[in-house]
PDB file of C-alpha atoms in Angstrom:
ATOM      1  CA  MET A  19      16.397 -47.060  27.961  1.00 90.00           C
ATOM      2  CA  ILE A  20      16.500 -46.374  31.714  1.00 95.00           C
ATOM      3  CA  PHE A  21      15.410 -43.274  33.777  1.00 96.00           C
ATOM      4  CA  ASN A  22      16.496 -43.004  37.313  1.00 95.00           C
ATOM      5  CA  GLN A  23      15.769 -40.327  39.808  1.00 93.00           C
ATOM      6  CA  LYS A  24      16.208 -39.839  43.631  1.00 92.00           C
ATOM      7  CA  GLN A  25      14.328 -37.360  45.602  1.00 86.00           C
ATOM      8  CA  LEU A  26      15.110 -36.051  49.005  1.00 80.00           C
ATOM      9  CA  PHE A  27      12.795 -37.631  51.785  1.00 82.00           C
ATOM     10  CA  GLN A  28      10.887 -39.190  48.859  1.00 85.00           C
ATOM     11  CA  GLY A  29      13.020 -42.136  47.767  1.00 91.00           C
ATOM     12  CA  SER A  30      13.718 -43.115  44.159  1.00 94.00           C
ATOM     13  CA  THR A  31      11.941 -43.802  40.884  1.00 95.00           C
ATOM     14  CA  ARG A  32      13.174 -46.208  38.138  1.00 96.00           C
ATOM     15  CA  ILE A  33      11.737 -46.403  34.632  1.00 96.00           C
ATOM     16  CA  VAL A  34      12.851 -48.963  32.155  1.00 96.00           C
ATOM     17  CA  LEU A  35      11.698 -49.498  28.606  1.00 96.00           C
ATOM     18  CA  ARG A  36      11.827 -53.297  28.007  1.00 95.00           C
ATOM     19  CA  ALA A  37      11.366 -55.110  24.961  1.00 92.00           C
ATOM     20  CA  GLU A  38       7.557 -55.736  25.457  1.00 93.00           C
ATOM     21  CA  SER A  39       6.692 -53.521  28.321  1.00 95.00           C
ATOM     22  CA  LEU A  40       7.153 -50.439  30.467  1.00 96.00           C
ATOM     23  CA  TYR A  41       8.632 -51.182  33.966  1.00 97.00           C
ATOM     24  CA  VAL A  42       8.224 -48.638  36.834  1.00 96.00           C
ATOM     25  CA  CYS A  43       9.465 -49.019  40.238  1.00 96.00           C
ATOM     26  CA  LYS A  44       9.213 -46.397  43.195  1.00 95.00           C
ATOM     27  CA  ARG A  45      11.057 -46.862  46.465  1.00 94.00           C
ATOM     28  CA  ASN A  46      10.812 -45.181  49.799  1.00 93.00           C
ATOM     29  CA  PRO A  47      13.916 -43.693  51.470  1.00 92.00           C
ATOM     30  CA  GLN A  48      14.471 -47.041  53.120  1.00 93.00           C
ATOM     31  CA  GLY A  49      14.847 -48.764  49.831  1.00 91.00           C
ATOM     32  CA  VAL A  50      11.413 -50.734  50.070  1.00 94.00           C
ATOM     33  CA  ALA A  51       9.350 -50.589  46.837  1.00 93.00           C
ATOM     34  CA  THR A  52       6.024 -48.746  47.242  1.00 93.00           C
ATOM     35  CA  LEU A  53       5.101 -49.145  43.553  1.00 92.00           C
ATOM     36  CA  GLU A  54       6.289 -51.803  41.230  1.00 95.00           C
ATOM     37  CA  THR A  55       4.420 -52.426  38.110  1.00 95.00           C
ATOM     38  CA  GLU A  56       4.993 -53.613  34.389  1.00 95.00           C
ATOM     39  CA  VAL A  57       2.645 -52.346  31.794  1.00 95.00           C
ATOM     40  CA  PRO A  58       2.442 -54.110  28.385  1.00 96.00           C
ATOM     41  CA  TYR A  59       2.937 -51.848  25.370  1.00 95.00           C
ATOM     42  CA  GLU A  60      -0.801 -52.777  24.464  1.00 95.00           C
ATOM     43  CA  GLU A  61      -1.824 -50.709  27.336  1.00 94.00           C
ATOM     44  CA  ILE A  62       0.305 -47.734  26.965  1.00 95.00           C
ATOM     45  CA  LEU A  63      -0.956 -45.666  24.096  1.00 95.00           C
ATOM     46  CA  PRO A  64      -1.831 -42.621  24.196  1.00 94.00           C
ATOM     47  CA  VAL A  65       1.184 -41.273  25.917  1.00 94.00           C
ATOM     48  CA  LYS A  66       1.415 -37.722  27.216  1.00 94.00           C
ATOM     49  CA  ALA A  67       4.212 -35.682  29.031  1.00 93.00           C
ATOM     50  CA  VAL A  68       3.137 -32.767  31.195  1.00 91.00           C
ATOM     51  CA  GLU A  69       5.801 -30.213  32.572  1.00 90.00           C
ATOM     52  CA  HIS A  70       4.454 -28.124  35.503  1.00 87.00           C
ATOM     53  CA  ARG A  71       6.465 -25.213  36.796  1.00 83.00           C
ATOM     54  CA  HIS A  72       4.915 -22.576  39.245  1.00 84.00           C
ATOM     55  CA  ILE A  73       7.605 -20.905  41.325  1.00 83.00           C
ATOM     56  CA  PRO A  74       6.352 -18.333  43.767  1.00 84.00           C
ATOM     57  CA  VAL A  75       8.663 -15.581  43.252  1.00 86.00           C
ATOM     58  CA  ASN A  76       6.958 -13.050  45.470  1.00 88.00           C
ATOM     59  CA  GLN A  77       7.258 -15.377  48.500  1.00 86.00           C
ATOM     60  CA  LEU A  78      10.917 -16.230  47.749  1.00 85.00           C
ATOM     61  CA  LEU A  79      11.523 -12.421  47.504  1.00 91.00           C
ATOM     62  CA  LEU A  80       9.573 -11.578  50.829  1.00 91.00           C
ATOM     63  CA  THR A  81      11.620 -14.539  52.496  1.00 89.00           C
ATOM     64  CA  GLY A  82      14.874 -13.070  51.265  1.00 91.00           C
ATOM     65  CA  LEU A  83      13.901  -9.516  52.577  1.00 91.00           C
ATOM     66  CA  LEU A  84      13.045 -10.843  55.923  1.00 91.00           C
ATOM     67  CA  LEU A  85      16.266 -12.968  56.197  1.00 90.00           C
ATOM     68  CA  ALA A  86      18.205  -9.696  55.335  1.00 92.00           C
ATOM     69  CA  PHE A  87      16.350  -7.944  58.004  1.00 89.00           C
ATOM     70  CA  LEU A  88      17.033 -10.385  60.517  1.00 89.00           C
ATOM     71  CA  GLY A  89      20.723 -10.663  59.817  1.00 90.00           C
ATOM     72  CA  TYR A  90      21.421  -7.098  59.496  1.00 90.00           C
ATOM     73  CA  GLN A  91      22.270  -6.533  63.189  1.00 90.00           C
ATOM     74  CA  PRO A  92      24.257  -9.768  63.621  1.00 89.00           C
ATOM     75  CA  TRP A  93      26.345  -9.233  60.594  1.00 90.00           C
ATOM     76  CA  ARG A  94      27.048  -5.527  61.537  1.00 88.00           C
ATOM     77  CA  GLN A  95      28.101  -6.748  65.084  1.00 88.00           C
ATOM     78  CA  TRP A  96      30.480  -9.426  63.563  1.00 89.00           C
ATOM     79  CA  LEU A  97      32.148  -7.166  61.110  1.00 88.00           C
ATOM     80  CA  ALA A  98      32.592  -4.357  63.842  1.00 87.00           C
ATOM     81  CA  THR A  99      33.983  -6.767  66.569  1.00 88.00           C
ATOM     82  CA  GLY A 100      35.117  -9.798  64.500  1.00 85.00           C
ATOM     83  CA  GLN A 101      33.188 -12.146  66.964  1.00 86.00           C
ATOM     84  CA  ALA A 102      30.103 -14.057  65.905  1.00 85.00           C
ATOM     85  CA  SER A 103      27.276 -13.706  68.287  1.00 87.00           C
ATOM     86  CA  LEU A 104      24.614 -16.494  68.956  1.00 90.00           C
ATOM     87  CA  SER A 105      22.269 -14.372  66.835  1.00 89.00           C
ATOM     88  CA  LEU A 106      24.551 -14.828  63.850  1.00 89.00           C
ATOM     89  CA  TYR A 107      24.640 -18.553  64.367  1.00 91.00           C
ATOM     90  CA  LEU A 108      20.733 -18.913  64.729  1.00 93.00           C
ATOM     91  CA  TRP A 109      20.632 -16.673  61.486  1.00 90.00           C
ATOM     92  CA  TRP A 110      22.759 -19.452  59.658  1.00 93.00           C
ATOM     93  CA  GLY A 111      20.459 -22.040  61.101  1.00 94.00           C
ATOM     94  CA  ILE A 112      17.299 -20.286  59.824  1.00 91.00           C
ATOM     95  CA  LEU A 113      18.964 -19.608  56.231  1.00 92.00           C
ATOM     96  CA  GLY A 114      19.910 -23.433  56.077  1.00 93.00           C
ATOM     97  CA  LEU A 115      16.199 -24.537  57.021  1.00 92.00           C
ATOM     98  CA  ASN A 116      14.853 -22.171  54.554  1.00 88.00           C
ATOM     99  CA  ALA A 117      17.118 -23.452  51.726  1.00 90.00           C
ATOM    100  CA  LEU A 118      16.178 -27.066  52.705  1.00 88.00           C
ATOM    101  CA  ALA A 119      12.465 -26.466  52.646  1.00 86.00           C
ATOM    102  CA  SER A 120      12.833 -24.460  49.398  1.00 85.00           C
ATOM    103  CA  TRP A 121      14.647 -27.384  47.825  1.00 81.00           C
ATOM    104  CA  VAL A 122      12.095 -29.991  48.899  1.00 78.00           C
ATOM    105  CA  ARG A 123       9.341 -27.777  47.793  1.00 81.00           C
ATOM    106  CA  PHE A 124      10.949 -27.118  44.451  1.00 79.00           C
ATOM    107  CA  GLU A 125      11.222 -30.991  43.836  1.00 74.00           C
ATOM    108  CA  GLN A 126       7.668 -31.763  44.993  1.00 73.00           C
ATOM    109  CA  GLN A 127       5.428 -28.889  44.335  1.00 77.00           C
ATOM    110  CA  TRP A 128       6.876 -26.002  42.214  1.00 85.00           C
ATOM    111  CA  CYS A 129       8.376 -28.115  39.337  1.00 88.00           C
ATOM    112  CA  THR A 130       7.285 -31.633  38.289  1.00 90.00           C
ATOM    113  CA  PHE A 131       7.324 -33.932  35.327  1.00 93.00           C
ATOM    114  CA  ARG A 132       4.243 -36.186  34.733  1.00 94.00           C
ATOM    115  CA  LEU A 133       4.215 -39.239  32.470  1.00 95.00           C
ATOM    116  CA  GLN A 134       0.768 -40.161  31.617  1.00 94.00           C
ATOM    117  CA  THR A 135      -0.323 -43.368  29.743  1.00 95.00           C
ATOM    118  CA  ALA A 136      -3.722 -45.087  29.198  1.00 92.00           C
ATOM    119  CA  HIS A 137      -3.431 -46.760  32.801  1.00 90.00           C
ATOM    120  CA  LEU A 138      -0.557 -45.235  34.598  1.00 93.00           C
ATOM    121  CA  VAL A 139       0.432 -41.707  35.896  1.00 94.00           C
ATOM    122  CA  VAL A 140       4.170 -41.143  37.156  1.00 93.00           C
ATOM    123  CA  THR A 141       5.085 -37.900  38.707  1.00 91.00           C
ATOM    124  CA  LEU A 142       8.835 -36.870  38.720  1.00 92.00           C
ATOM    125  CA  ALA A 143      10.861 -34.029  40.187  1.00 90.00           C
ATOM    126  CA  GLY A 144      10.947 -31.405  37.418  1.00 90.00           C
ATOM    127  CA  ARG A 145      14.710 -30.792  37.517  1.00 89.00           C
ATOM    128  CA  PRO A 146      15.950 -28.576  34.591  1.00 87.00           C
ATOM    129  CA  TRP A 147      18.979 -30.657  33.970  1.00 90.00           C
ATOM    130  CA  GLN A 148      16.695 -33.866  33.596  1.00 92.00           C
ATOM    131  CA  ARG A 149      14.288 -32.056  31.334  1.00 91.00           C
ATOM    132  CA  LYS A 150      15.939 -33.276  28.038  1.00 94.00           C
ATOM    133  CA  GLN A 151      16.322 -36.836  29.313  1.00 95.00           C
ATOM    134  CA  PHE A 152      12.715 -36.932  30.301  1.00 95.00           C
ATOM    135  CA  ARG A 153      11.601 -35.738  26.855  1.00 95.00           C
ATOM    136  CA  GLN A 154      13.721 -38.380  25.251  1.00 96.00           C
ATOM    137  CA  LEU A 155      12.135 -40.881  27.474  1.00 96.00           C
ATOM    138  CA  VAL A 156       8.591 -40.102  26.490  1.00 96.00           C
ATOM    139  CA  ALA A 157       9.588 -39.923  22.815  1.00 96.00           C
ATOM    140  CA  GLU A 158      11.362 -43.268  23.008  1.00 96.00           C
ATOM    141  CA  LEU A 159       8.406 -44.802  24.756  1.00 96.00           C
ATOM    142  CA  GLU A 160       5.750 -43.743  22.129  1.00 96.00           C
ATOM    143  CA  ARG A 161       8.160 -44.914  19.492  1.00 96.00           C
ATOM    144  CA  ARG A 162       8.882 -48.187  20.925  1.00 96.00           C
ATOM    145  CA  THR A 163       5.202 -48.750  21.510  1.00 96.00           C
ATOM    146  CA  LYS A 164       3.913 -47.947  18.059  1.00 96.00           C
ATOM    147  CA  THR A 165       6.972 -50.143  16.568  1.00 95.00           C
ATOM    148  CA  TYR A 166       5.742 -52.972  18.882  1.00 96.00           C
ATOM    149  CA  LEU A 167       2.320 -52.749  18.014  1.00 96.00           C
ATOM    150  CA  ARG A 168       2.973 -52.252  14.335  1.00 94.00           C
ATOM    151  CA  SER A 169       5.022 -55.364  14.499  1.00 94.00           C
ATOM    152  CA  GLU A 170       2.708 -57.550  16.540  1.00 94.00           C
ATOM    153  CA  TYR A 171      -0.616 -56.530  15.156  1.00 94.00           C
ATOM    154  CA  GLY A 172      -0.022 -54.674  11.996  1.00 91.00           C
ATOM    155  CA  GLN A 173      -0.260 -57.775   9.703  1.00 92.00           C
ATOM    156  CA  VAL A 174      -3.490 -59.132   8.167  1.00 92.00           C
ATOM    157  CA  ASN A 175      -4.470 -62.501   6.647  1.00 90.00           C
ATOM    158  CA  PRO A 176      -7.364 -62.357   4.073  1.00 89.00           C
ATOM    159  CA  LEU A 177      -7.828 -66.216   4.789  1.00 89.00           C
ATOM    160  CA  GLY A 178      -8.587 -65.616   8.460  1.00 90.00           C
ATOM    161  CA  PHE A 179     -11.469 -64.284  10.390  1.00 91.00           C
ATOM    162  CA  ILE A 180     -12.011 -60.870   8.837  1.00 90.00           C
ATOM    163  CA  GLU A 181     -14.109 -58.941  11.598  1.00 91.00           C
ATOM    164  CA  PRO A 182     -11.531 -59.379  14.442  1.00 92.00           C
ATOM    165  CA  GLN A 183      -8.988 -58.109  11.994  1.00 93.00           C
ATOM    166  CA  LEU A 184     -10.994 -55.253  10.984  1.00 93.00           C
ATOM    167  CA  ARG A 185     -11.353 -54.294  14.544  1.00 94.00           C
ATOM    168  CA  ARG A 186      -7.678 -54.625  15.278  1.00 94.00           C
ATOM    169  CA  VAL A 187      -6.944 -52.300  12.162  1.00 95.00           C
ATOM    170  CA  ALA A 188      -9.438 -49.644  13.461  1.00 94.00           C
ATOM    171  CA  TRP A 189      -7.854 -49.915  16.975  1.00 95.00           C
ATOM    172  CA  LEU A 190      -4.310 -49.363  15.535  1.00 95.00           C
ATOM    173  CA  HIS A 191      -5.439 -46.368  13.558  1.00 95.00           C
ATOM    174  CA  GLU A 192      -7.333 -44.983  16.385  1.00 94.00           C
ATOM    175  CA  LEU A 193      -3.972 -45.079  18.621  1.00 94.00           C
ATOM    176  CA  ASN A 194      -2.332 -43.400  15.559  1.00 94.00           C
ATOM    177  CA  VAL A 195      -0.117 -46.432  14.918  1.00 95.00           C
ATOM    178  CA  LEU A 196      -1.477 -46.749  11.321  1.00 94.00           C
ATOM    179  CA  SER A 197      -2.172 -43.838   9.089  1.00 93.00           C
ATOM    180  CA  ALA A 198      -5.539 -43.516   7.579  1.00 93.00           C
ATOM    181  CA  ARG A 199      -4.064 -44.551   4.220  1.00 93.00           C
ATOM    182  CA  GLU A 200      -2.385 -47.645   5.894  1.00 93.00           C
ATOM    183  CA  ALA A 201      -5.579 -48.639   7.807  1.00 93.00           C
ATOM    184  CA  GLN A 202      -7.570 -48.212   4.444  1.00 92.00           C
ATOM    185  CA  ALA A 203      -5.263 -50.373   2.549  1.00 93.00           C
ATOM    186  CA  LEU A 204      -5.201 -53.276   5.142  1.00 92.00           C
ATOM    187  CA  SER A 205      -9.141 -53.132   5.144  1.00 90.00           C
ATOM    188  CA  THR A 206      -9.264 -53.213   1.413  1.00 90.00           C
ATOM    189  CA  ARG A 207      -6.863 -56.304   1.513  1.00 90.00           C
ATOM    190  CA  LEU A 208      -9.084 -57.992   4.014  1.00 88.00           C
ATOM    191  CA  THR A 209     -12.622 -57.271   2.484  1.00 86.00           C
ATOM    192  CA  GLY A 210     -11.790 -56.623  -1.210  1.00 79.00           C
ATOM    193  CA  ARG A 211     -13.471 -53.276  -0.881  1.00 72.00           C
ATOM    194  CA  ARG A 212     -12.306 -49.815  -1.166  1.00 66.00           C
ATOM    195  CA  SER A 213     -14.907 -48.675   1.248  1.00 59.00           C
ATOM    196  CA  THR A 214     -17.227 -50.276   3.691  1.00 54.00           C
ATOM    197  CA  ALA A 215     -19.809 -47.476   3.493  1.00 54.00           C
ATOM    198  CA  PRO A 216     -23.070 -48.265   1.710  1.00 54.00           C
ATOM    199  CA  LEU A 217     -23.838 -46.872  -1.686  1.00 43.00           C
ATOM    200  CA  LYS A 218     -27.278 -45.392  -2.257  1.00 52.00           C
ATOM    201  CA  SER A 219     -29.041 -45.484  -5.724  1.00 44.00           C
ATOM    202  CA  MET A 220     -32.681 -44.414  -6.156  1.00 49.00           C
ATOM    203  CA  GLY A 221     -33.290 -44.436  -2.310  1.00 54.00           C
ATOM    204  CA  GLN A 222     -31.691 -48.063  -1.920  1.00 54.00           C
ATOM    205  CA  GLU A 223     -28.505 -49.194  -0.325  1.00 52.00           C
ATOM    206  CA  LEU A 224     -26.233 -50.932  -2.541  1.00 42.00           C
ATOM    207  CA  GLU A 225     -23.091 -53.054  -1.378  1.00 49.00           C
ATOM    208  CA  ALA A 226     -19.684 -51.510  -2.219  1.00 48.00           C
ATOM    209  CA  PRO A 227     -18.137 -52.956  -5.049  1.00 46.00           C
ATOM    210  CA  TYR A 228     -15.210 -55.585  -4.758  1.00 43.00           C
ATOM    211  CA  LEU A 229     -11.678 -54.917  -6.009  1.00 44.00           C
ATOM    212  CA  ASN A 230     -10.291 -57.466  -8.372  1.00 37.00           C
TER     213      ASN A 230
END
């Protein structure tokens, strides 16, 4: 899966979900890579998506009223005489600059998407028409990561070293790759015990029974 985004004056961002890793590349407007990294799926979880939106409505309304006040006289003169004055051209210039500034602030401050992993944070422009694609990216990243970890680390061998495998099972359970029941089943297969918690009888600790 590939996610691409270009930002005005900011360059572009490319996110690629590869077979064994997450690839992220940020480029400036000149096309030079300012950030290029590849994070293995072992270092991704937990994955978190944050959508931030804070549009200053009052500020936009005040700006609109000010533009209306400044453009009242030039527009009235143009409607009366049919000739555009210098003031009207200046008003159009001010309107264009405000529109451009509002668009830049919309992409960089007012609305943002943020993809957070265990060792990486990527901030994107929070465009409404890309919200669905961004959410799909996050969901697919988490799904692929868990599928990869389950495939590569979710198998145990009772004939091998038990302690490292128990730590691996606990690690997968902590990352929600394995459910509590699955982790317990793998631990039981490795140790032959249903529970590693010690039993107590008459004030003494006893070893947990083995399963045949």
